[in-house]
Amino acid sequence: MVSRVIPVEPFDLVIFGATGDLANRKILPGLYRRFFAGQIPEGSRIIGAARSELDPEGFRAQVRAAIAEHVGAAKRDADQIAGFLALLDYVAVDAQGEGGWEALKALVRPDRVNAFYFSVAPALFGPLAERLHAHGIATPAARIVVEKPFGRDLATARALNATLAAHFDEHQIYRIDHYLGKETVQNLMAVRFANILFEPLWNAQYIDHVQITVAETVGVGGRGSYYDKSGAMRDMVQNHLMQLLCLIAMEPPYHFDPDAVRDEKLKVIRALQPVRPEDIVRGQYIARGTAETDYVRDAENPASKTESYIALRVHVANWRWQGTPFYLRTGKRLRARTSEIAITFKQPPHSIFDDEEANWRENVLVIRLQPNEGMNLKVMIKEPGPGGMRLVQVPLDMSFAEALGEEGTDIPDAYERLIMDVIRGNQTLFMRGDEVEAAWAWTDPVIAGWEARGDKPKPYDSGSSGPDDALMLMHRDGRRWREIRE
Ligand code: BG6
C-alpha cells in the first residue's frame, strides 16, 4: 500500500513547557517518530522553551533520553536521532516575566510557518499569549496549540477563550483533545461517511442504543492533586467521551472541512438533554489487596467525594436520535484498559425462522479504539451443517493490524498526527471555542446537581468493572453493558 502523506513546508515549532512530562512522554518522541517517517522537512526547527536554565546541549540530552524511553527500538536509529537532535534548540524563558523573550525572537523566523505549543498550566496561557505579541514574535499566521484542561467550568472556559482571543484569531487556536487524534476515532468518520452501508441505518429507527466505554487500569496516584479537583466527569466525559459521542451522533458534514465538521459536532452538544440524577452513577475505587491503594489515599484527600468512575445515560434530543439512549462510562483502576464504541442495532421487524426466537442476537458494530484498533460487526448466519435452519451469531472481524499489515500495526500516536495537522494548518481535529463552551454548558449543571444533593460516589473494587449500581443503569432498561476486557 502506498502511503500518501501530504508534505509540509519547513517550520519553526516552539514548545513551551519543553522540560515537562507531556513534552517528554508524547510531544518530543512523537516529533521524532514523524522525523523518522521523513515528514519533518530539512530546515525545520524545534525550539524548547521553559523556565529551566538549560543550554541547547542539555536540552538535546534530555530529548535523547526521552527518545530512548518512549520510542520503540525499531525506530531508534543513531543517524536518525542525530539528525533530529540537530533540529533542536532551547531558550530559557520566563512566562510571567521578561527573561528570554528577545532570545526566543531571534530564533523564530517570521517567514516560516510558526507554531507555539502551550504545554503548560492554563494559568500561563494568557501571559504567554501576551508576551508573544508584545515582543512581536507571533505573526498573524502563527498558530498556538493549547492543552486540556480547557477550563474547569463554563465561566473559566469563557475566560480562557477571551484571553486567547485578545491576541489570536480563532483560526490560529488549536485546542487539543488527543482522542480526536486516535486513528480509529478518525476511522469512525470514514466508516460512517465513506460507506453507503451504515448511514441509512444510523438512526433511532434501527439503532437500539450506543455504549461508549473508556476503561483504564491506572489509578490517579502521582497526579492526585489535579485529579481530585477534576474527577472523571471533567477529566474524561466533558472532552474525550463527548467528542466520541459527537462523531457518532452528528449529521454528515457537507465536506471534511474544519468548520463543517465542527458545526455538526456543536449541534450535537447543544442537543444533549440535561442528565437526570437517576441516570448518573459515580464511583470511587478502593484497594483490593495490600499492594493497592484506595482512591482517597492516591488523591491525598481522605474526605474526597470526587469520582474516579462515572456512568451516564444520555439523550441527544433531535429527530435522528429520539428514543436511542447513549450510555457512557469511564473509570480508573478497572479490570482492563480498553476503549470502544458499541452500536447495538434493533431486532428485525418480523421473524421467519422458528429458531430465531431462541437464538437471535442483536447486530452489534464495535469500534475498538485501543488496544488492538479495529472493527467488529456481529451478524447472524446459519449454523453450518444439515439438520434444519439453526441460527448463530458470528463476528465479521477486522483488526487493522491484520487487514492493513505493517500500516495497521504502525499506527501513529495521536499527538504525532495532531502536531502535524497544526503545521499543515488543519483544524478539523481540534476543538473550536464555541464547542468547548457548549460542552461545559452541558456538564456544569450535571456536576452542580450532584454537589447540591451531596451525593457520594459508590465504592468499587480495584480491578472490577465499576460499581454495581452502574449495572442497574442498563438492567433497568433491559440492556447490559459489554464486558470490560482487552
Ligand atoms: C487524559 C486524562 O486526558 O487522558 C487522563 O487526563 C487519562 O486521566 C488519559 O488517563 C487517557 O488517555 P489514553 O490515550 O491513554 O486513553
Coordinates of C-alpha atoms and ligand atoms in Angstrom, one line a residue:
M1 CA 0.0 0.0 0.0
V2 CA 1.5 3.3 -1.0
S3 CA 1.3 5.9 1.8
R4 CA 0.0 9.3 0.6
V5 CA 1.1 11.8 3.2
I6 CA 0.7 15.5 2.4
P7 CA 4.2 17.0 2.7
V8 CA 4.7 20.1 4.8
E9 CA 6.9 23.2 4.4
P10 CA 9.8 23.7 6.8
F11 CA 8.5 25.2 10.1
D12 CA 9.5 26.6 13.4
L13 CA 7.8 25.0 16.4
V14 CA 8.3 26.4 19.9
I15 CA 7.3 24.1 22.8
F16 CA 6.6 26.0 26.0
G17 CA 6.9 23.6 28.9
A18 CA 9.5 21.6 26.9
T19 CA 11.1 20.1 30.0
G20 CA 7.7 18.9 31.3
D21 CA 6.1 15.4 31.4
L22 CA 3.9 15.7 28.4
A23 CA 6.7 17.1 26.2
N24 CA 9.0 14.2 27.3
R25 CA 6.4 11.4 27.0
K26 CA 4.4 12.5 24.0
I27 CA 5.3 15.6 22.1
L28 CA 9.1 15.2 21.6
P29 CA 9.1 11.4 21.0
G30 CA 6.1 12.0 18.6
L31 CA 8.0 14.6 16.7
Y32 CA 11.0 12.2 16.5
R33 CA 8.8 9.5 15.0
R34 CA 7.5 11.9 12.4
F35 CA 11.1 12.8 11.6
F36 CA 11.9 9.1 11.3
A37 CA 9.0 8.8 8.9
G38 CA 10.5 11.5 6.7
Q39 CA 7.8 14.0 7.4
I40 CA 9.8 16.8 9.0
P41 CA 11.4 18.7 6.3
E42 CA 15.0 19.9 6.4
G43 CA 15.4 23.4 7.7
S44 CA 12.7 23.0 10.3
R45 CA 13.4 24.0 13.9
I46 CA 12.0 22.7 17.1
I47 CA 12.7 25.1 19.9
G48 CA 12.3 24.1 23.5
A49 CA 11.3 26.9 25.9
A50 CA 10.9 26.5 29.6
R51 CA 12.0 28.0 32.9
S52 CA 15.0 25.7 33.5
E53 CA 18.3 27.2 32.7
L54 CA 19.3 24.6 30.2
D55 CA 21.6 25.2 27.2
P56 CA 20.7 23.6 23.8
E57 CA 23.1 20.7 24.5
G58 CA 21.4 20.0 27.8
F59 CA 18.0 20.0 26.1
R60 CA 19.3 17.6 23.4
A61 CA 20.5 15.3 26.1
Q62 CA 17.0 15.4 27.7
V63 CA 15.3 14.6 24.4
R64 CA 17.8 11.8 23.6
A65 CA 16.8 10.2 26.9
A66 CA 13.1 10.8 26.1
I67 CA 13.5 9.0 22.8
A68 CA 15.3 6.1 24.5
E69 CA 12.5 5.7 26.9
H70 CA 9.4 6.3 24.7
V71 CA 10.3 5.3 21.2
G72 CA 10.3 1.6 20.2
A73 CA 13.7 0.0 19.4
A74 CA 12.8 -0.5 15.7
K75 CA 12.7 3.3 15.2
R76 CA 15.8 4.2 17.3
D77 CA 18.4 4.7 14.7
A78 CA 21.6 6.5 15.7
D79 CA 21.8 8.6 12.5
Q80 CA 18.1 9.5 12.6
I81 CA 18.4 10.5 16.2
A82 CA 21.4 12.7 15.5
G83 CA 19.5 14.3 12.6
F84 CA 16.6 15.0 14.8
L85 CA 18.6 16.4 17.6
A86 CA 20.3 18.8 15.2
L87 CA 16.9 20.5 14.6
L88 CA 16.6 21.3 18.3
D89 CA 17.3 24.5 20.1
Y90 CA 16.5 25.8 23.6
V91 CA 15.8 29.1 25.3
A92 CA 15.1 29.6 28.9
V93 CA 12.1 31.9 29.1
D94 CA 10.1 33.3 32.0
A95 CA 6.5 33.0 31.1
Q96 CA 5.4 35.7 33.6
G97 CA 8.5 37.9 33.3
E98 CA 10.6 39.4 30.6
G99 CA 13.6 37.0 30.6
G100 CA 14.4 35.1 27.5
W101 CA 11.9 36.6 25.1
E102 CA 14.3 38.5 22.9
A103 CA 16.5 35.4 22.6
L104 CA 13.4 33.5 21.5
K105 CA 12.5 36.2 19.0
A106 CA 16.0 35.9 17.5
L107 CA 15.3 32.1 16.8
V108 CA 11.8 32.2 15.4
R109 CA 11.8 33.0 11.7
P110 CA 8.8 35.1 10.8
D111 CA 8.7 33.9 7.1
R112 CA 8.1 30.3 8.2
V113 CA 5.1 28.5 9.4
N114 CA 5.4 29.0 13.1
A115 CA 3.6 27.3 15.9
F116 CA 3.7 27.7 19.6
Y117 CA 2.7 24.8 21.8
F118 CA 1.5 25.8 25.2
S119 CA 2.3 22.6 27.2
V120 CA 1.9 24.5 30.4
A121 CA -0.6 25.1 33.2
P122 CA -3.7 27.0 31.8
A123 CA -2.8 29.9 34.1
L124 CA 0.1 30.6 31.9
F125 CA -1.8 30.7 28.6
G126 CA -2.6 34.4 29.0
P127 CA 0.9 35.5 30.0
L128 CA 2.4 33.5 27.1
A129 CA 0.0 34.9 24.5
E130 CA 0.6 38.4 25.7
R131 CA 4.3 38.2 25.5
L132 CA 4.4 36.5 22.1
H133 CA 2.6 39.6 20.9
A134 CA 4.4 42.2 23.0
H135 CA 7.7 41.0 21.6
G136 CA 6.5 40.8 18.1
I137 CA 7.2 37.0 17.9
A138 CA 3.9 35.8 16.7
T139 CA 2.9 36.7 13.2
P140 CA -0.7 36.9 12.1
A141 CA -0.2 33.5 10.6
A142 CA 1.2 31.9 13.8
R143 CA -0.6 29.0 15.4
I144 CA -0.9 28.3 19.1
V145 CA -1.7 24.9 20.5
V146 CA -3.4 24.6 23.9
E147 CA -3.7 21.5 26.1
K148 CA -6.6 20.4 28.2
P149 CA -7.9 21.1 30.8
F150 CA -9.6 23.9 28.9
G151 CA -11.3 25.4 31.9
R152 CA -13.0 23.6 34.8
D153 CA -16.4 25.0 34.0
L154 CA -18.2 27.3 31.6
A155 CA -17.0 30.5 33.3
T156 CA -13.4 29.6 33.3
A157 CA -13.5 28.3 29.7
R158 CA -15.1 31.5 28.6
A159 CA -12.4 33.5 30.4
L160 CA -9.7 31.4 28.7
N161 CA -11.3 31.8 25.3
A162 CA -11.4 35.6 25.9
T163 CA -7.8 35.7 27.0
L164 CA -6.6 33.9 23.9
A165 CA -8.9 35.9 21.6
A166 CA -7.3 39.1 22.8
H167 CA -4.2 38.1 20.9
F168 CA -5.1 35.4 18.4
D169 CA -7.9 34.7 15.9
E170 CA -9.9 31.5 16.2
H171 CA -8.3 30.1 13.1
Q172 CA -4.9 30.4 14.9
I173 CA -6.0 28.5 18.0
Y174 CA -5.6 24.7 18.1
R175 CA -7.3 23.2 21.2
I176 CA -6.1 19.7 21.6
D177 CA -8.3 16.7 22.5
H178 CA -6.0 13.9 21.9
Y179 CA -8.8 11.4 21.4
L180 CA -9.5 13.1 18.1
G181 CA -6.0 12.2 17.0
K182 CA -6.6 8.5 17.6
E183 CA -6.6 6.6 14.4
T184 CA -9.8 4.7 15.0
V185 CA -11.6 7.8 16.1
Q186 CA -11.0 9.3 12.7
N187 CA -11.9 6.0 11.2
L188 CA -15.3 6.3 12.7
M189 CA -15.9 9.2 10.3
A190 CA -14.5 7.2 7.4
V191 CA -16.8 4.3 8.2
R192 CA -19.9 6.4 8.5
F193 CA -19.3 8.7 5.6
A194 CA -17.4 6.7 3.0
N195 CA -19.7 3.7 3.0
I196 CA -23.3 3.5 2.0
L197 CA -23.9 0.6 4.2
F198 CA -24.2 2.2 7.6
E199 CA -25.7 5.6 7.2
P200 CA -29.2 4.6 6.2
L201 CA -29.4 2.6 9.4
W202 CA -27.7 5.2 11.6
N203 CA -30.7 6.5 13.5
A204 CA -33.2 5.7 16.2
Q205 CA -35.3 3.6 13.9
Y206 CA -32.6 1.0 13.6
I207 CA -30.2 1.6 16.5
D208 CA -31.3 0.4 19.8
H209 CA -28.6 2.0 21.9
V210 CA -24.9 3.1 21.9
Q211 CA -22.3 2.3 24.5
I212 CA -19.1 4.2 24.8
T213 CA -16.6 2.8 27.2
V214 CA -13.2 4.2 28.1
A215 CA -11.8 1.9 30.8
E216 CA -8.3 2.4 32.4
T217 CA -6.3 0.2 34.8
V218 CA -4.2 3.0 36.2
G219 CA -5.1 4.9 39.3
V220 CA -4.6 8.6 40.0
G221 CA -1.5 8.2 42.1
G222 CA 1.1 10.8 41.2
R223 CA -1.5 13.3 39.8
G224 CA -4.0 13.1 42.6
S225 CA -3.9 16.8 43.5
Y226 CA -5.0 17.7 39.9
Y227 CA -7.4 14.8 39.5
D228 CA -9.2 15.3 42.8
K229 CA -10.3 18.7 41.7
S230 CA -11.4 17.3 38.4
G231 CA -12.9 13.8 38.6
A232 CA -14.0 11.6 35.7
M233 CA -16.7 13.9 34.5
R234 CA -14.4 16.9 33.9
D235 CA -11.3 14.9 33.1
M236 CA -12.8 12.5 30.6
V237 CA -16.5 13.0 29.8
Q238 CA -16.6 16.7 29.1
N239 CA -13.9 16.2 26.4
H240 CA -13.0 12.8 25.2
L241 CA -16.2 10.9 25.6
M242 CA -18.2 13.9 24.4
Q243 CA -16.1 14.0 21.3
L244 CA -16.7 10.3 20.6
L245 CA -20.4 10.8 21.1
C246 CA -20.4 13.8 18.7
L247 CA -18.7 11.8 15.9
I248 CA -21.3 9.0 16.3
A249 CA -24.3 11.3 16.6
M250 CA -23.5 14.1 14.2
E251 CA -25.2 14.7 10.8
P252 CA -23.0 14.3 7.7
P253 CA -21.0 17.4 7.3
Y254 CA -21.1 18.9 3.8
H255 CA -17.4 18.4 3.4
F256 CA -14.5 17.1 5.5
D257 CA -13.6 20.7 6.4
P258 CA -12.8 22.1 9.8
D259 CA -15.8 24.3 10.3
A260 CA -18.2 22.0 8.5
V261 CA -17.3 19.1 10.9
R262 CA -17.2 21.3 14.0
D263 CA -20.6 22.9 13.2
E264 CA -22.1 19.5 13.1
K265 CA -20.5 18.4 16.4
L266 CA -21.6 21.6 18.0
K267 CA -25.2 20.9 17.1
V268 CA -25.0 17.5 18.8
I269 CA -23.6 19.0 22.0
R270 CA -26.4 21.6 22.0
A271 CA -29.0 18.9 21.5
L272 CA -27.8 17.0 24.6
Q273 CA -30.5 16.9 27.2
P274 CA -29.9 17.6 30.9
V275 CA -29.0 14.3 32.6
R276 CA -31.4 13.1 35.3
P277 CA -30.0 12.2 38.7
E278 CA -31.2 8.6 38.3
D279 CA -29.2 8.4 35.1
I280 CA -25.8 9.0 36.7
V281 CA -23.7 6.6 38.7
R282 CA -20.4 7.8 40.2
G283 CA -17.8 5.5 41.8
Q284 CA -14.5 5.7 43.6
Y285 CA -12.1 2.8 43.7
I286 CA -11.0 1.1 46.8
A287 CA -8.0 -1.2 47.2
R288 CA -8.2 -4.9 46.7
G289 CA -5.2 -6.5 48.2
T290 CA -2.3 -4.9 50.1
A291 CA -0.3 -3.8 47.1
E292 CA -3.0 -1.3 46.1
T293 CA -4.2 2.0 47.5
D294 CA -7.7 3.5 47.9
Y295 CA -8.6 6.4 45.7
V296 CA -8.7 8.8 48.8
R297 CA -5.1 7.9 49.5
D298 CA -3.9 8.4 45.9
A299 CA -5.8 11.7 46.0
E300 CA -4.3 12.6 49.4
N301 CA -7.8 13.7 50.5
P302 CA -9.4 11.3 53.0
A303 CA -12.8 13.1 52.7
S304 CA -12.8 13.2 48.9
K305 CA -16.1 12.9 47.1
T306 CA -14.6 13.0 43.7
E307 CA -15.5 10.3 41.2
S308 CA -12.8 8.1 39.6
Y309 CA -15.7 6.3 37.7
I310 CA -18.8 7.6 36.1
A311 CA -21.6 6.1 34.0
L312 CA -24.3 8.1 32.4
R313 CA -27.4 7.6 30.3
V314 CA -27.5 10.5 27.8
H315 CA -30.1 11.6 25.3
V316 CA -29.5 13.5 22.1
A317 CA -32.7 15.4 21.6
N318 CA -33.2 15.6 17.9
W319 CA -35.1 13.8 15.1
R320 CA -32.3 11.3 14.4
W321 CA -31.8 10.1 17.9
Q322 CA -35.2 10.4 19.6
G323 CA -35.5 7.2 21.7
T324 CA -31.9 5.9 21.4
P325 CA -30.0 6.2 24.6
F326 CA -26.3 6.7 24.7
Y327 CA -24.6 5.0 27.7
L328 CA -21.2 6.4 28.6
R329 CA -18.8 5.1 31.2
T330 CA -15.2 5.7 32.1
G331 CA -13.1 4.9 35.1
K332 CA -9.7 4.3 36.6
R333 CA -8.4 1.1 38.1
L334 CA -10.9 -1.0 36.2
R335 CA -10.3 -4.6 35.2
A336 CA -8.8 -3.9 31.7
R337 CA -7.5 -1.0 29.6
T338 CA -10.0 -0.8 26.8
S339 CA -11.8 1.8 24.9
E340 CA -14.6 1.0 22.5
I341 CA -17.8 2.2 21.0
A342 CA -20.5 -0.3 20.5
I343 CA -23.6 0.3 18.4
T344 CA -26.4 -2.1 19.0
F345 CA -29.0 -2.5 16.3
K346 CA -32.6 -3.4 16.7
Q347 CA -34.3 -6.7 16.0
P348 CA -35.6 -7.3 12.5
P349 CA -39.4 -6.5 12.4
H350 CA -40.6 -10.0 11.7
S351 CA -39.1 -13.4 12.4
I352 CA -39.3 -16.0 9.6
F353 CA -37.2 -18.7 11.3
D354 CA -38.5 -21.0 14.0
D355 CA -35.1 -20.9 15.7
E356 CA -35.0 -17.2 15.7
E357 CA -36.8 -16.6 19.0
A358 CA -34.3 -18.7 20.9
N359 CA -31.1 -17.8 19.2
W360 CA -31.4 -14.4 17.9
R361 CA -28.8 -11.9 19.0
E362 CA -28.5 -8.2 18.1
N363 CA -26.3 -6.9 15.3
V364 CA -23.5 -5.0 17.1
L365 CA -20.9 -2.8 15.4
V366 CA -17.9 -2.4 17.8
I367 CA -15.3 0.1 17.1
R368 CA -12.2 -0.6 19.2
L369 CA -10.1 2.4 19.9
Q370 CA -7.5 0.7 22.0
P371 CA -5.9 -1.7 22.3
N372 CA -6.0 -3.7 19.0
E373 CA -7.6 -1.0 16.9
G374 CA -10.2 -2.4 14.7
M375 CA -13.9 -3.0 14.0
N376 CA -16.1 -5.9 14.5
L377 CA -19.6 -6.4 13.2
K378 CA -21.7 -9.2 14.8
V379 CA -24.1 -10.8 12.3
M380 CA -26.5 -13.7 12.4
I381 CA -25.8 -16.6 10.0
K382 CA -27.0 -20.2 9.6
E383 CA -25.1 -22.6 11.7
P384 CA -23.2 -24.8 9.2
G385 CA -24.3 -28.4 8.5
P386 CA -27.5 -30.3 7.9
G387 CA -30.4 -30.6 10.3
G388 CA -32.5 -27.6 9.6
M389 CA -32.1 -23.8 9.9
R390 CA -30.3 -23.0 13.1
L391 CA -29.0 -19.5 13.6
V392 CA -25.8 -18.5 15.2
Q393 CA -24.1 -15.1 15.7
V394 CA -20.6 -14.7 14.2
P395 CA -18.2 -11.7 14.2
L396 CA -17.1 -10.1 11.0
D397 CA -13.8 -9.0 12.5
M398 CA -11.4 -6.5 11.1
S399 CA -8.3 -5.9 13.0
F400 CA -6.4 -3.1 11.4
A401 CA -3.2 -4.9 12.2
E402 CA -4.3 -7.9 10.2
A403 CA -6.1 -6.1 7.4
L404 CA -3.5 -3.4 6.7
G405 CA -0.3 -5.3 7.5
E406 CA 2.5 -3.0 8.6
E407 CA 0.5 0.1 8.2
G408 CA -2.1 -1.3 10.5
T409 CA 0.3 -2.1 13.3
D410 CA 2.4 1.0 12.9
I411 CA -0.3 3.4 13.9
P412 CA 1.0 6.9 14.8
D413 CA 0.3 8.2 18.3
A414 CA -2.5 10.7 18.5
Y415 CA -0.1 13.5 19.3
E416 CA 2.0 12.9 16.1
R417 CA -1.0 13.2 14.0
L418 CA -2.3 16.3 15.7
I419 CA 1.0 18.2 15.7
M420 CA 1.5 17.6 12.0
D421 CA -2.1 18.9 11.5
V422 CA -1.1 22.1 13.3
I423 CA 1.8 22.5 10.9
R424 CA -0.5 21.8 7.9
G425 CA -2.9 24.4 9.3
N426 CA -5.8 21.9 9.5
Q427 CA -8.1 22.5 12.4
T428 CA -10.6 19.7 11.7
L429 CA -9.5 17.6 14.7
F430 CA -9.3 20.4 17.1
M431 CA -12.0 21.9 19.2
R432 CA -13.4 25.3 18.4
G433 CA -14.0 27.7 21.3
D434 CA -17.8 27.5 21.0
E435 CA -17.7 23.7 21.1
V436 CA -15.8 23.7 24.3
E437 CA -18.1 26.2 25.9
A438 CA -21.2 24.2 24.8
A439 CA -19.6 21.1 26.3
W440 CA -19.2 22.9 29.6
A441 CA -22.7 24.3 29.5
W442 CA -24.0 20.8 29.4
T443 CA -21.5 19.5 32.0
D444 CA -21.9 22.2 34.7
P445 CA -25.5 21.5 35.7
V446 CA -24.8 17.8 36.0
I447 CA -21.9 18.5 38.4
A448 CA -23.9 21.2 40.2
G449 CA -26.7 18.7 40.6
W450 CA -24.8 16.1 42.5
E451 CA -22.9 18.7 44.5
A452 CA -26.2 20.2 45.7
R453 CA -27.5 16.8 46.6
G454 CA -24.3 16.0 48.5
D455 CA -24.0 12.7 46.5
K456 CA -21.1 10.5 47.4
P457 CA -19.5 8.2 44.9
K458 CA -20.1 4.5 45.4
P459 CA -17.0 2.4 46.3
Y460 CA -15.9 -0.2 43.8
D461 CA -13.1 -2.7 44.0
S462 CA -9.9 -2.0 42.0
G463 CA -9.7 -4.4 39.1
S464 CA -13.6 -4.7 38.9
S465 CA -15.9 -3.4 36.2
G466 CA -17.0 -0.4 38.4
P467 CA -19.8 0.0 41.0
D468 CA -22.8 -2.4 40.9
D469 CA -25.2 0.5 40.5
A470 CA -23.8 1.0 37.0
L471 CA -25.2 -2.4 36.1
M472 CA -28.6 -1.3 37.2
L473 CA -28.4 1.7 34.9
M474 CA -28.6 -0.7 32.0
H475 CA -30.7 -3.5 33.6
R476 CA -33.4 -1.1 34.3
D477 CA -33.7 -0.6 30.5
G478 CA -33.5 -4.3 29.8
R479 CA -29.9 -3.9 28.5
R480 CA -26.5 -4.9 29.6
W481 CA -23.0 -3.4 29.5
R482 CA -20.5 -5.1 27.4
E483 CA -17.8 -6.9 29.3
I484 CA -14.7 -4.8 30.0
R485 CA -11.8 -6.8 28.7
E486 CA -8.8 -6.4 26.5
Ligands
BG6_1 C1 -6.2 12.3 29.7 C2 -6.7 12.3 31.1 O1 -6.7 13.4 29.0 O2 -6.5 11.1 29.0 C3 -6.1 11.1 31.9 O3 -6.4 13.5 31.8 C4 -6.4 9.8 31.1 O4 -6.7 10.9 33.2 C5 -5.9 9.9 29.6 O5 -5.6 8.8 31.7 C6 -6.3 8.7 28.8 O6 -5.7 8.8 27.5 P1 -5.4 7.5 26.7 O7 -4.9 8.0 25.4 O8 -4.4 6.7 27.5 O9 -6.7 6.7 26.6

